[in-house]
Short mmCIF file of C-alpha atoms and ligand atoms in Angstrom, two decimals:
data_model
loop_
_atom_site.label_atom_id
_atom_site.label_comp_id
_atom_site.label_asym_id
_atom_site.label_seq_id
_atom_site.Cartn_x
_atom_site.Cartn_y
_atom_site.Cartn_z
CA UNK A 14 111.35 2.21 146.05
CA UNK A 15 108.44 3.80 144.27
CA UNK A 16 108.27 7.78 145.47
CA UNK A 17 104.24 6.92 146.61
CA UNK A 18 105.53 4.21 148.43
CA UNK A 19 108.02 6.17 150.10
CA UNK A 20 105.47 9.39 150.32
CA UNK A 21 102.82 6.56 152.29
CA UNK A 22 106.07 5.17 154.47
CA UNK A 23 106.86 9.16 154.88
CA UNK A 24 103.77 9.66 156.41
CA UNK A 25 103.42 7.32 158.38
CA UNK A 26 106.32 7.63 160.51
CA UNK A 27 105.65 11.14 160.89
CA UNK A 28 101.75 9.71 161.71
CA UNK A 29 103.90 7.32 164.44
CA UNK A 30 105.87 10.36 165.91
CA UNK A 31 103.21 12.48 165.88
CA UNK A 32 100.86 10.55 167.96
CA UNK A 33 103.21 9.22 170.15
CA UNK A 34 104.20 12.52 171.67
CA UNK A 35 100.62 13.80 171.79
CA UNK A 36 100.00 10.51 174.23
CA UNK A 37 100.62 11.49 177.73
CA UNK A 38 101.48 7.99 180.13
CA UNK A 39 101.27 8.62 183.75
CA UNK A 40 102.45 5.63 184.95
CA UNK A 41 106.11 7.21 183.01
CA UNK A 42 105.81 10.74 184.63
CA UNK A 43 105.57 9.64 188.54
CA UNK A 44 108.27 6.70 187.47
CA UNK A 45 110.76 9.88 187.48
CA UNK A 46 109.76 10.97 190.66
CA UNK A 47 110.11 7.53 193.35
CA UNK A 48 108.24 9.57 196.07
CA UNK A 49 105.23 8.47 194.16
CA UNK A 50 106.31 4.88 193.65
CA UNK A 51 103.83 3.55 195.68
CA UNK A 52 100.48 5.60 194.53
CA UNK A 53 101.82 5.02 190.89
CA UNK A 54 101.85 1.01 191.56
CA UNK A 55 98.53 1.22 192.79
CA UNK A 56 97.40 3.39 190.01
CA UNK A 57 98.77 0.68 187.70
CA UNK A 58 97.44 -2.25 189.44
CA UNK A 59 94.09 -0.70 188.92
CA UNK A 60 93.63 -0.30 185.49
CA UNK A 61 93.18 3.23 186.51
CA UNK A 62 96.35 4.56 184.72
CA UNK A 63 95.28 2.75 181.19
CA UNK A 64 91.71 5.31 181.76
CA UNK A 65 94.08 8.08 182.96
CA UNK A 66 95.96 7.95 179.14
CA UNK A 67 93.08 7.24 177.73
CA UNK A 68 91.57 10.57 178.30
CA UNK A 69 92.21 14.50 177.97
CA UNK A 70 91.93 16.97 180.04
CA UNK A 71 92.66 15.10 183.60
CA UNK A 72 93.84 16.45 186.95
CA UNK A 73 96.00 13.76 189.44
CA UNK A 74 95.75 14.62 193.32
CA UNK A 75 98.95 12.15 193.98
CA UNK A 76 99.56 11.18 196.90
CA UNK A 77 103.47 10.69 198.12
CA UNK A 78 104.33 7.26 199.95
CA UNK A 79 104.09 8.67 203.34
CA UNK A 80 100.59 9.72 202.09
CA UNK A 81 99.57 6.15 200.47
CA UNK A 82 100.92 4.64 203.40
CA UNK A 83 98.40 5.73 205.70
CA UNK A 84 95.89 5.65 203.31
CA UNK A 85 96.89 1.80 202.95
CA UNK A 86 96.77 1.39 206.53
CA UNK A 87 93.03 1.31 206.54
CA UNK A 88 93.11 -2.18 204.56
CA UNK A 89 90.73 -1.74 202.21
CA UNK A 90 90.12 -4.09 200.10
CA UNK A 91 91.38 -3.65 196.27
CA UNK A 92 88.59 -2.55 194.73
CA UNK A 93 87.27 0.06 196.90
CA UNK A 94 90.89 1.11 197.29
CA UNK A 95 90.72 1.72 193.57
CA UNK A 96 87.27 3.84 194.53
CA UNK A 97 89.41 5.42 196.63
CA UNK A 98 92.51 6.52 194.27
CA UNK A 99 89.68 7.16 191.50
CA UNK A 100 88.24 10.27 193.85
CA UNK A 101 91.66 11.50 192.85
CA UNK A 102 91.68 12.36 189.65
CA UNK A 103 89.77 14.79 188.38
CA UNK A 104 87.85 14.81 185.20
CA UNK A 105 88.90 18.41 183.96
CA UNK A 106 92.69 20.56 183.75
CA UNK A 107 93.48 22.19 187.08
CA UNK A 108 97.29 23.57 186.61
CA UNK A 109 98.73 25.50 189.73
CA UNK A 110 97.40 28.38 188.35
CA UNK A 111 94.00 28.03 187.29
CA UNK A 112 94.00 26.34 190.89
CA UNK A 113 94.78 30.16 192.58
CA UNK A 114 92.17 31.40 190.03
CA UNK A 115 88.98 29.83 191.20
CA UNK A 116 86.22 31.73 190.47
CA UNK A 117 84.50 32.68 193.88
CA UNK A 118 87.54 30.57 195.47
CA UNK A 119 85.60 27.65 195.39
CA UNK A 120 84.19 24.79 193.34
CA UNK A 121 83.18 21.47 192.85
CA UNK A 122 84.54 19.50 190.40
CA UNK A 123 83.78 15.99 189.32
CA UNK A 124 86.22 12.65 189.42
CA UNK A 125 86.80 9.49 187.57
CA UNK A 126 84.76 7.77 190.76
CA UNK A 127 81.77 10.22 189.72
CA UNK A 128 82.35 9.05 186.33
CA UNK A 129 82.00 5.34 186.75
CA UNK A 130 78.38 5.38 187.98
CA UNK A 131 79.60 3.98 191.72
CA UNK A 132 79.26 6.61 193.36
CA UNK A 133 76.12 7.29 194.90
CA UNK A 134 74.45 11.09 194.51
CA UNK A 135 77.24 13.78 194.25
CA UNK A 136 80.04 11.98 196.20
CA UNK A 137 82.05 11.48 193.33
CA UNK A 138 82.46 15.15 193.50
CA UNK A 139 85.77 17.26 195.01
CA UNK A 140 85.48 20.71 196.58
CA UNK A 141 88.66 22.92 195.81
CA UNK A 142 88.51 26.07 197.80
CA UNK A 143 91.45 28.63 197.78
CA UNK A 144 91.98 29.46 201.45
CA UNK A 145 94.23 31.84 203.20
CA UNK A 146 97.75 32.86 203.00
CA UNK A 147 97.93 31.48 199.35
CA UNK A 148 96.62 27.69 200.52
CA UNK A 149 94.42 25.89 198.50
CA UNK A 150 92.11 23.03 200.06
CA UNK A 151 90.83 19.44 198.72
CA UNK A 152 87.73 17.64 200.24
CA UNK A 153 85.01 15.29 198.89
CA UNK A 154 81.93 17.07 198.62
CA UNK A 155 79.84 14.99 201.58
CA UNK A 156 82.63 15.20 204.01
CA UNK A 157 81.07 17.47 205.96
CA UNK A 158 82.55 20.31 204.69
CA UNK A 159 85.98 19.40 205.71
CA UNK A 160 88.80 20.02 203.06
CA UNK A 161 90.94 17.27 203.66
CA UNK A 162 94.14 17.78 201.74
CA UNK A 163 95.92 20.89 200.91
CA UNK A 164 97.76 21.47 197.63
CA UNK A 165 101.39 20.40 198.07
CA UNK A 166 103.14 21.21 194.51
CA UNK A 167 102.97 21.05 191.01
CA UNK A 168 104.69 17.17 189.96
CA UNK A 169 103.70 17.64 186.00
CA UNK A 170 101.60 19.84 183.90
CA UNK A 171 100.91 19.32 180.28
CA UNK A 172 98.30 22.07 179.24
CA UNK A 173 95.37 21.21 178.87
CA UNK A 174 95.65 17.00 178.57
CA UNK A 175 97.09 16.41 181.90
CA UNK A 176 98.11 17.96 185.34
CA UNK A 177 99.51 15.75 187.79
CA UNK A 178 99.78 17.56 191.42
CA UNK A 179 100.35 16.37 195.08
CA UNK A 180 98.36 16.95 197.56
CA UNK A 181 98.79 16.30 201.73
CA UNK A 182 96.76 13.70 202.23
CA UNK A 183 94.08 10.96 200.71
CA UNK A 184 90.52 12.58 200.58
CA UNK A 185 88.08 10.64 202.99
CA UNK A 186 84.94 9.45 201.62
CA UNK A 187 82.67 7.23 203.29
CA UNK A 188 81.22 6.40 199.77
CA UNK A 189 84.33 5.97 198.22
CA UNK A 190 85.14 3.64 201.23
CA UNK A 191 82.48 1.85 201.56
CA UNK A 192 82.19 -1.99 200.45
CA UNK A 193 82.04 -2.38 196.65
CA UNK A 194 81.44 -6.18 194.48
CA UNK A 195 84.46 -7.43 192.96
CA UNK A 196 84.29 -7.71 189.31
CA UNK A 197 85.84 -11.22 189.80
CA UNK A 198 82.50 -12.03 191.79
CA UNK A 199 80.35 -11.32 189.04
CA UNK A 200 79.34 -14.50 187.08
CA UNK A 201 80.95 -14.36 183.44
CA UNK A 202 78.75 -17.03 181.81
CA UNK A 203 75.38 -16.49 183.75
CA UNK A 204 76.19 -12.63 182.29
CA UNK A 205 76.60 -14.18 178.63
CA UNK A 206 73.59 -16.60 179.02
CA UNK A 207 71.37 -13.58 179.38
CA UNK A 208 72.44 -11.83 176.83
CA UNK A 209 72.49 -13.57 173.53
CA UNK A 210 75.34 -15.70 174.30
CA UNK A 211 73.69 -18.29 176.37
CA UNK A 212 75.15 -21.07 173.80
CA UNK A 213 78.58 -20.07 174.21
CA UNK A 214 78.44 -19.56 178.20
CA UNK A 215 77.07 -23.59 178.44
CA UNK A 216 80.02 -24.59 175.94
CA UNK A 217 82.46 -22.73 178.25
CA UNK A 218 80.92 -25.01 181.34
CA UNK A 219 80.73 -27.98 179.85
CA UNK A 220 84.55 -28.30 178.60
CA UNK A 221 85.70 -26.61 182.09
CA UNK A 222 87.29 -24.05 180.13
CA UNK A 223 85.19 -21.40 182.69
CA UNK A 224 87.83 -22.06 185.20
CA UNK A 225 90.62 -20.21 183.09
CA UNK A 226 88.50 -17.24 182.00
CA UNK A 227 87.29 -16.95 185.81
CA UNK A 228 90.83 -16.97 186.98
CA UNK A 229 91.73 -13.81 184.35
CA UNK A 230 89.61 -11.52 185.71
CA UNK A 231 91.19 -9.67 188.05
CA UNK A 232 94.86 -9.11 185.62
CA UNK A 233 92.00 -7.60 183.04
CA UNK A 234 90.22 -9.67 180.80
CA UNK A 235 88.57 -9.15 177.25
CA UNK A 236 86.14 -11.78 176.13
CA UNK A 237 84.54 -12.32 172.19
CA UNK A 238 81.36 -14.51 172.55
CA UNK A 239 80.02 -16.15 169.19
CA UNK A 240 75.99 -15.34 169.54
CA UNK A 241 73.49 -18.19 170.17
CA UNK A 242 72.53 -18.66 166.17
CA UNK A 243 76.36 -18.40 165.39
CA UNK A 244 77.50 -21.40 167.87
CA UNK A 245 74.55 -23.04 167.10
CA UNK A 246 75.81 -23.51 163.00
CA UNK A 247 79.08 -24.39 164.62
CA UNK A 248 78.11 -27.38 166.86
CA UNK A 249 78.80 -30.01 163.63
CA UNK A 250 82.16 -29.00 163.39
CA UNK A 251 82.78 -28.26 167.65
CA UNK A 252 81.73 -31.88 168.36
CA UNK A 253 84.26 -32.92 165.61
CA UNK A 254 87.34 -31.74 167.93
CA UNK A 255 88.96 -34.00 170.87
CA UNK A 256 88.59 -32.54 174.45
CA UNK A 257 91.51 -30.72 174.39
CA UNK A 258 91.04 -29.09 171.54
CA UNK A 259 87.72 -28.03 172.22
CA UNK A 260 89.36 -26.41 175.26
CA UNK A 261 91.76 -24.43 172.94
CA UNK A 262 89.14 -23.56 170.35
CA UNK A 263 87.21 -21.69 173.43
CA UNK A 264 90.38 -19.93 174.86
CA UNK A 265 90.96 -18.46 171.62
CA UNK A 266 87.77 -16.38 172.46
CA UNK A 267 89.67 -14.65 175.24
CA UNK A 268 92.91 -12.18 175.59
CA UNK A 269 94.27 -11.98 179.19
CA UNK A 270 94.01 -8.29 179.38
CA UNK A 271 91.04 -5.55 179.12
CA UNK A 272 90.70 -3.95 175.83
CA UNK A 273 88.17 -1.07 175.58
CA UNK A 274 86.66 -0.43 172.34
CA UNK A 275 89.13 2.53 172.09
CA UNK A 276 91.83 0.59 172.57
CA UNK A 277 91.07 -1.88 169.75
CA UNK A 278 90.48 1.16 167.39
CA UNK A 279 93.84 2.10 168.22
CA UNK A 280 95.68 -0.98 169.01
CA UNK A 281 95.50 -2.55 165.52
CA UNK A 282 98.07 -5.68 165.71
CA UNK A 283 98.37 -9.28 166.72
CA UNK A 284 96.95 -10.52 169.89
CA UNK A 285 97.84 -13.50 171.72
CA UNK A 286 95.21 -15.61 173.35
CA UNK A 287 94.30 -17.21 176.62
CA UNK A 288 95.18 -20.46 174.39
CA UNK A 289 98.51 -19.34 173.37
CA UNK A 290 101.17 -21.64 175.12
CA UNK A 291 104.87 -20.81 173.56
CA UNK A 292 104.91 -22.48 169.65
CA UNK A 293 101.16 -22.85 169.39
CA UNK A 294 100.73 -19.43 168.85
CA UNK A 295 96.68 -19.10 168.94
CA UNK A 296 97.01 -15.81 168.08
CA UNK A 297 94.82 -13.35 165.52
CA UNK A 298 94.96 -9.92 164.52
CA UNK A 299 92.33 -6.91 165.31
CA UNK A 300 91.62 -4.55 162.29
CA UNK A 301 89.82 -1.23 162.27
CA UNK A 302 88.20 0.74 159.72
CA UNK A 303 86.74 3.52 161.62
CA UNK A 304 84.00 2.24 163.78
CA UNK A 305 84.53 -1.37 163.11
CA UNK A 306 86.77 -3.70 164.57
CA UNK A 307 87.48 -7.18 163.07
CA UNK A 308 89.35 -9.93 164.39
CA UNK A 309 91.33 -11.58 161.56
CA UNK A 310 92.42 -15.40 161.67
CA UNK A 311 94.24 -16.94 158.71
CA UNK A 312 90.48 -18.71 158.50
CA UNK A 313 88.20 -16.50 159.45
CA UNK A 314 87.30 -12.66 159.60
CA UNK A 315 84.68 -11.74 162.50
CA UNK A 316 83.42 -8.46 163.33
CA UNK A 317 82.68 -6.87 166.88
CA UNK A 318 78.70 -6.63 166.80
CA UNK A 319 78.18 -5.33 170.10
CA UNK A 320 79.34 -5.28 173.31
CA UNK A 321 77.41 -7.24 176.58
CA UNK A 322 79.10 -5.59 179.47
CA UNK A 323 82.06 -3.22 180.35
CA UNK A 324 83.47 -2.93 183.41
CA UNK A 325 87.08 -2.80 183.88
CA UNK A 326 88.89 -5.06 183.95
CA UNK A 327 86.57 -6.99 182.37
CA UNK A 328 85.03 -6.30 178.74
CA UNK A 329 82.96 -8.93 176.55
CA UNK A 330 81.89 -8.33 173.45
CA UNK A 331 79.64 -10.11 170.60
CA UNK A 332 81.31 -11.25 167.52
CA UNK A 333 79.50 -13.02 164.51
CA UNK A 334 81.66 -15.84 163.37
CA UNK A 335 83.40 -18.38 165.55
CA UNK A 336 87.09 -17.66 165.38
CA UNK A 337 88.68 -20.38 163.70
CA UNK A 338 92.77 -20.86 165.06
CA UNK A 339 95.13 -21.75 162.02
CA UNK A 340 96.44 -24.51 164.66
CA UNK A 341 92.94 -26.08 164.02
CA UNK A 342 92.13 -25.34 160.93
CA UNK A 343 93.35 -25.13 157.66
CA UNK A 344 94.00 -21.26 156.35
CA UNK A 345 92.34 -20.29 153.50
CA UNK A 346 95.06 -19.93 150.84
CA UNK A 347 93.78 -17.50 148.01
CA UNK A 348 92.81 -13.86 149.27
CA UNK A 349 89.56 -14.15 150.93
CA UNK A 350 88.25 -11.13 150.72
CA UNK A 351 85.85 -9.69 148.25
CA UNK A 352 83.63 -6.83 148.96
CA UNK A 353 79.93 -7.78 147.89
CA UNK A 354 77.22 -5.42 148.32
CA UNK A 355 74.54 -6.25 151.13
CA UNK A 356 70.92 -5.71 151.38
CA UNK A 357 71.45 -3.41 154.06
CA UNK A 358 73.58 -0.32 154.37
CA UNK A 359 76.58 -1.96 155.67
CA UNK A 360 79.11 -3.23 152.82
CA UNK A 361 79.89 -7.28 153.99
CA UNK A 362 82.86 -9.03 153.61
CA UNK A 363 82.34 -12.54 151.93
CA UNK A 364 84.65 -15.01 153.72
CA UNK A 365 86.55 -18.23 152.22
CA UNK A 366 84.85 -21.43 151.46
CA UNK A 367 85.80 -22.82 154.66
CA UNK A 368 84.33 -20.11 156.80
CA UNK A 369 81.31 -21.09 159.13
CA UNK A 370 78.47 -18.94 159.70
CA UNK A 371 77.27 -16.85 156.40
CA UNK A 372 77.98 -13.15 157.18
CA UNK A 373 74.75 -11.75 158.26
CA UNK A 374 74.59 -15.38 160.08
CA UNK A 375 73.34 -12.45 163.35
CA UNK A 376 70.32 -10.46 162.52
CA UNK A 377 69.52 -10.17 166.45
CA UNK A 378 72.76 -9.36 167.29
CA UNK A 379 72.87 -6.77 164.79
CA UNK A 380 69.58 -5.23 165.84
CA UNK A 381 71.05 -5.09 169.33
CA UNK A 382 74.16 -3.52 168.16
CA UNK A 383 75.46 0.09 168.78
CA UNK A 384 77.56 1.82 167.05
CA UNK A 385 80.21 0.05 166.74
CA UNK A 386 78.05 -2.05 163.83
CA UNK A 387 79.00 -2.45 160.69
CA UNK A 388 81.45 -4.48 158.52
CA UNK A 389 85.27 -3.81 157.66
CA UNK A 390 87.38 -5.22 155.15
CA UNK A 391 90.72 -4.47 153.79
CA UNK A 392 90.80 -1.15 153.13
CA UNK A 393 92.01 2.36 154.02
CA UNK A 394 94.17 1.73 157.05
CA UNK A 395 94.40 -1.83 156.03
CA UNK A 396 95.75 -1.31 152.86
CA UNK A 397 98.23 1.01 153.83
CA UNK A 398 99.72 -1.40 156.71
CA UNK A 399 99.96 -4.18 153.61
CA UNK A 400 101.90 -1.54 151.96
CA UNK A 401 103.89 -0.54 153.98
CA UNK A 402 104.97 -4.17 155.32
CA UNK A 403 105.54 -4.59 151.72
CA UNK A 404 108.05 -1.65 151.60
CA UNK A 405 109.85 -2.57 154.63
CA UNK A 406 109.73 -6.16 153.77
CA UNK A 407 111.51 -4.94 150.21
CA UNK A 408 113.90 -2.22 151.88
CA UNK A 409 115.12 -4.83 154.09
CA UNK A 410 115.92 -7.38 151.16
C1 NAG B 508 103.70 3.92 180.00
O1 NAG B 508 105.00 3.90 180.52
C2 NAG B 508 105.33 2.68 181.17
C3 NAG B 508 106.69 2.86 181.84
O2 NAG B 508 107.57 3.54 180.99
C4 NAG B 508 105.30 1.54 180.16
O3 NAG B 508 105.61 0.31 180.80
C5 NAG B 508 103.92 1.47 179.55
O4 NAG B 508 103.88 0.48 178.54
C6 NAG B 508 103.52 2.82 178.97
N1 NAG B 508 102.12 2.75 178.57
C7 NAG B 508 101.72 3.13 177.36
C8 NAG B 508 100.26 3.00 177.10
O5 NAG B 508 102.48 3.55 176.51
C1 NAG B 509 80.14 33.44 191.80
O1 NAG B 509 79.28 34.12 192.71
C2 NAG B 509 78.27 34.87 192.09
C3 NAG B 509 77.53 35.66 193.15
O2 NAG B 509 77.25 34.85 194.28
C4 NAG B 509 77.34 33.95 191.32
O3 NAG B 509 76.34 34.64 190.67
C5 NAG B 509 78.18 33.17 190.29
O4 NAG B 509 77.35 32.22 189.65
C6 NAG B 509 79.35 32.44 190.97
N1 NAG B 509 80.18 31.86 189.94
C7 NAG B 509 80.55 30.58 190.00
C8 NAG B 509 81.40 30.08 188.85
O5 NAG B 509 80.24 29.81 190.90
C1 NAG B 510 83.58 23.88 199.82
O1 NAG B 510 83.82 23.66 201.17
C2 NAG B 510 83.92 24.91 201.91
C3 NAG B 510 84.33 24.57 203.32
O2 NAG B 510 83.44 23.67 203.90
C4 NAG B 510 82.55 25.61 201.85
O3 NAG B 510 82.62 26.82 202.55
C5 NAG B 510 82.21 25.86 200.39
O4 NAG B 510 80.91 26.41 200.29
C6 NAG B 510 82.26 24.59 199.61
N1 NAG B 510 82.16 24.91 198.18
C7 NAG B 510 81.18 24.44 197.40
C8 NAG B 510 81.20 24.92 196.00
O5 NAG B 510 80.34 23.65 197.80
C1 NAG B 511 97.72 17.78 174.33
O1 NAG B 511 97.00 16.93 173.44
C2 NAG B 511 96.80 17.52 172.16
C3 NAG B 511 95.90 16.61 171.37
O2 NAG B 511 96.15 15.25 171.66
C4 NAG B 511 98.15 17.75 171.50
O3 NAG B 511 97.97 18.35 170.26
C5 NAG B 511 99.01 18.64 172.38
O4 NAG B 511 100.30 18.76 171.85
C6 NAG B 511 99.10 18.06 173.79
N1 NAG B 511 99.78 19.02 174.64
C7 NAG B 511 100.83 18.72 175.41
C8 NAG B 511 101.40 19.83 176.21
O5 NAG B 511 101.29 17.58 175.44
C1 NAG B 512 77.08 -18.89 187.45
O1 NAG B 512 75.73 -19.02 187.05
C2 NAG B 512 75.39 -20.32 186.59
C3 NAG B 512 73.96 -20.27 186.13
O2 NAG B 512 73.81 -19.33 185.12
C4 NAG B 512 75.57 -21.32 187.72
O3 NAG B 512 75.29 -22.62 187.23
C5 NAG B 512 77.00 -21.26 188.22
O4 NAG B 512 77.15 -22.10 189.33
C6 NAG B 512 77.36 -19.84 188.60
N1 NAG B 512 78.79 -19.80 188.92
C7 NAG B 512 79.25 -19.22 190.00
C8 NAG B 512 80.72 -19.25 190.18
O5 NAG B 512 78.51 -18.69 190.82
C1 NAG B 513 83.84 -34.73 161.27
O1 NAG B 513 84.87 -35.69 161.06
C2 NAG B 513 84.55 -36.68 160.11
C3 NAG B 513 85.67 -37.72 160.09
O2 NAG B 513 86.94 -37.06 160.05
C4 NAG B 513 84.35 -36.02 158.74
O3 NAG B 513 83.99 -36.98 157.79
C5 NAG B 513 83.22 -34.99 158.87
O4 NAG B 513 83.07 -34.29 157.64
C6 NAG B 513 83.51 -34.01 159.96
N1 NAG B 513 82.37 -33.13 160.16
C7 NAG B 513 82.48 -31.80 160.18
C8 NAG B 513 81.20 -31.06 160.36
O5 NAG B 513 83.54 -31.22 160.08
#
């Protein structure tokens, strides 16, 4: 093995082992304590722990079974319940000590149900007051001044990324509680119609293939919706396919589970599809390079121009080719890629002869896009997974 090679393989282990025990998992630290089993389902079932690991410096009020089961005993429905759990965690690092330590023995600190814009005025808010004889009080900040919950013990604290501690009881909140639209209720292709992926939305009616993405909603859902002028270069080629296949070619546009832009960036790998089904694979592979994500088919390279709506579970984003499945069409055999310089500031990946939409095919879905615009290829990060497969594919020989 070369000594670069092995310097770049080197690295990247100690890359893999590095981040890995930077990345706290919460769902793993209540598993070793079963008098959180229950609060630690429901923090799964959520989606909540996936935004819990996803950020830093993040308190957990948990609540023990005896706890969740009274809170459970009000029935709410699941997505207010998950309203509910999110007033308990807190968007900042209390450890038991700093918790002692408040400053004037009392504050109010904001909450992942603050954070996600539900929660109306400042009841996404917590009061923590230190009380007598050592006690320390929890209440949501309209609950007419009652603290709720007292500070039970410490469960887990990881300074300053994450502090999990129990508390006595769930925190009332009539906000938090109070009757909240289902993401499954909101209407996936009237959403895409309206913005820029209207085309799309009508080929997703029209085939029935609606029903499936509908019924993925709930278990978390991440959609890629060709734009308007991108579908409409397609159509030749769309009507070409038999029903079923037309069905297939649409799934491919979804993965049964809700990938934030983070997660993407971070998550670089093969995906499988809501048209995988056991030997047709349907599957393609995300790519970063900083900022931008591609999706990578043996056919086709699209990039992420934008994304139309975000709200866990559900994400949809804008892509600028059609993604083409290799169970469909034919791969393109030489490498594809060729950086060419662009009129604009962006580099652009030319495709193979048999991609379908030219790469700047998307000039209003560019102008629309945020951040994450922009074009990647094969390079940096890329190149150094190709390498490295290489190495292990020759160490293992
Ligand atoms: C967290 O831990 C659980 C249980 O060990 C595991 O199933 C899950 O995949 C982990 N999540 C992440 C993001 O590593
Ligand atoms: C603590 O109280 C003092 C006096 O009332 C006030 O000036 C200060 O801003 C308070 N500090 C905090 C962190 O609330
Ligand atoms: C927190 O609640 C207590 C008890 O109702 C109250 O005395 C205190 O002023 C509140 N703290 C803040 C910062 O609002
Ligand atoms: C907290 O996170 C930072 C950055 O991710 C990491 O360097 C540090 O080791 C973590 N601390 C603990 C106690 O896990
Ligand atoms: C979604 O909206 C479209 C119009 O944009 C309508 O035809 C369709 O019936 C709606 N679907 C549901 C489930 O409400
Ligand atoms: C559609 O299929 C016909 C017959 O196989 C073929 O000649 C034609 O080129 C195809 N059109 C497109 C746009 O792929």
């Amino acid at each position: 093995m070369p000594p670069a090679t092995t310097t770049l393989l080197l690295s990247l282990s100690l890359f893999l082992l590095f981040s890995a025990s930077n990345a706290h998992n919460i769902t793993r630290i209540l598993a070793k304590h079963p008098e959180f089993s229950t609060f630690n389902h429901y923090l799964t079932v959520t989606h909540l722990a996936a935004e819990i690991n996803r950020r830093e410096t993040i308190t957990v009020l948990a609540l023990n079974n005896a706890a969740m089961s009274s809170l459970l005993s009000k029935q709410l429905p699941f997505y207010t319940l998950k309203n509910v759990l999110s007033l308990h965690v807190l968007v900042d690092y209390f450890g038991s000590k700093k918790l002692h330590q408040i400053t004037n023995g009392t504050a109010l600190t904001s909450t992942m149900f603050q954070a996600t814009g539900a929660a109306p005025g400042s009841s996404g808010y917590i009061n923590i007051t230190d009380l007598k004889g050592g006690k320390v009080g929890f209440g949501a900040e309209n609950n007419d001044g009652k603290l709720d919950a007292l500070y039970v013990k410490a469960v887990e604290e990881l300074p300053y990324n994450i502090s999990v501690l129990q508390i006595s009881q769930p925190l009332n909140s009539a906000e938090a509680e109070a009757p909240t639209a289902e993401p499954s209720q909101v209407n996936l292709t009237a959403i895409m119609s309206k913005q820029g992926c209207k085309a799309f939305a009508d080929l997703l009616i029209s085939s029935g293939a609606d029903a499936t993405f509908n019924q993925n909603i709930d278990g978390g859902l991440t959609v890629f919706c060709p734009t308007d002028p991108v579908i409409k270069d397609f159509m030749p080629k769309y009507k070409n396919l038999t029903a079923s296949k037309k069905v297939s070619l649409l799934l491919y546009h979804g993965i049964p589970v809700y990938q934030s832009m983070q997660m993407l960036k971070t998550n670089n790998g093969i995906m499988n599809t809501l048209a995988t089904d056991g030997a047709n694979k349907y599957d393609f592979t995300i790519q970063n390079d900083g900022e931008v994500v591609t999706l990578e088919t043996k056919v086709v390279t699209a990039k992420i121009t934008g994304t139309l709506m975000d709200e866990e579970p559900l994400i949809v984003y804008k892509i600028n080719k059609v993604l083409l499945p290799t169970e469909l069409y034919k791969p393109v055999e030489a490498p594809a890629e060729s950086p060419k310089p662009s009129k604009s500031k962006h580099k652009v990946v030319a495709d193979g002869p048999q991609s379908d939409a030219p790469a700047e095919s998307d000039p209003a879905a560019d102008q629309t896009a945020d951040n994450q615009n922009g074009v990647a290829g094969l390079d940096g990060r890329g190149l150094l997974m190709v390498l490295v497969s290489l190495c292990i594919g020759v160490s293992l020989i």
